[in-house]
Amino acid sequence: MQGLKDALVQSSGKAVSQLSATNGFLGNDKVKIPLPDSIRRVESGLRMLGMGRQADELVTSMNRAAEMAVKEATPLLVSSVKSMSVSDAKGILTGPDDAATQYFRRTTGDALTQRFLPIVKQSTEKVQLAQQYNSLAGQAAQYGLISKDDSNIDAYVTRKTLDGLFIVMAEQERMIRRDPMGAATSVAKKVFSSLR
């Protein structure tokens, strides 16, 4: 079980380091946070009205907020590994390529949301378009024009930050499962090599 825990701490740490670096979200097309669909539908109109710079600033701000927030994930992920049961470990070892990522999403998703949201909120408040977006989107959500999930920019960015974290964690997990010799610790190598 220690080998599995080592591998999980290693892969989750790599994912957090990768995403919390400058352009960790913004420079990675798999996890880059775009404007919400509701804004993208009118983005060309915004650009025609000379608001292209504001739209670009909002995208950059959202991704910078995600990069700052994701740094807070490590303690929660490590705590989740430490409290893992033998049953959880068996499920991860015998499960699909993203079994550990699914475990982390289940055990840390709510706590990560609570940890990320204030950081995201602080970052998006710096951009005036964020307040304008929340106001417009809130009205649009009342009429069913956009989903309630996308009506608040902070909730949207927080959700996308979590999605991005779990996407990169799943990639790390698949790499370790496919190439156990690439694992950082000898115990992790032994555990995952035995599964092949």
C-alpha angles and dihedrals in degrees: 000000000000091000091055092048090050091051092048093049089047096049095042091047091052091050093050092047092049094049098041093055119099106283090011088135102016094051097044113078091198092064106017108132110233127196109285113269090252091061095038088060090062098030095105089053091050090051091050089053090054095257096117092108091054091050091050091047090052091052091048092046093049092051094045088051089053091049090052095044097048090063086073093062100080100077092048093047093048090048089052091053092049092052095047115131126223087249091054090049092051090049091052095046094049097033133091125294091275099041093119091048089052088050091052092047090051097045102037107023097098095041092048090051090053091047095045101043099071091047092049091046092052091051097047093047087069089067114069091205088067091065091045090049093051091050096048094040092049090056092045091050090055089060094044094248093127134016119267088237089066096041094088118053093206094053090045094052092044091052092047091048090055091046091051093049092051092045091055092042090053090051091051091047093051091050092053092046092049095041108027090169087066090063114113099230129057091226091055090048091053094048097049095038089058090058094058 
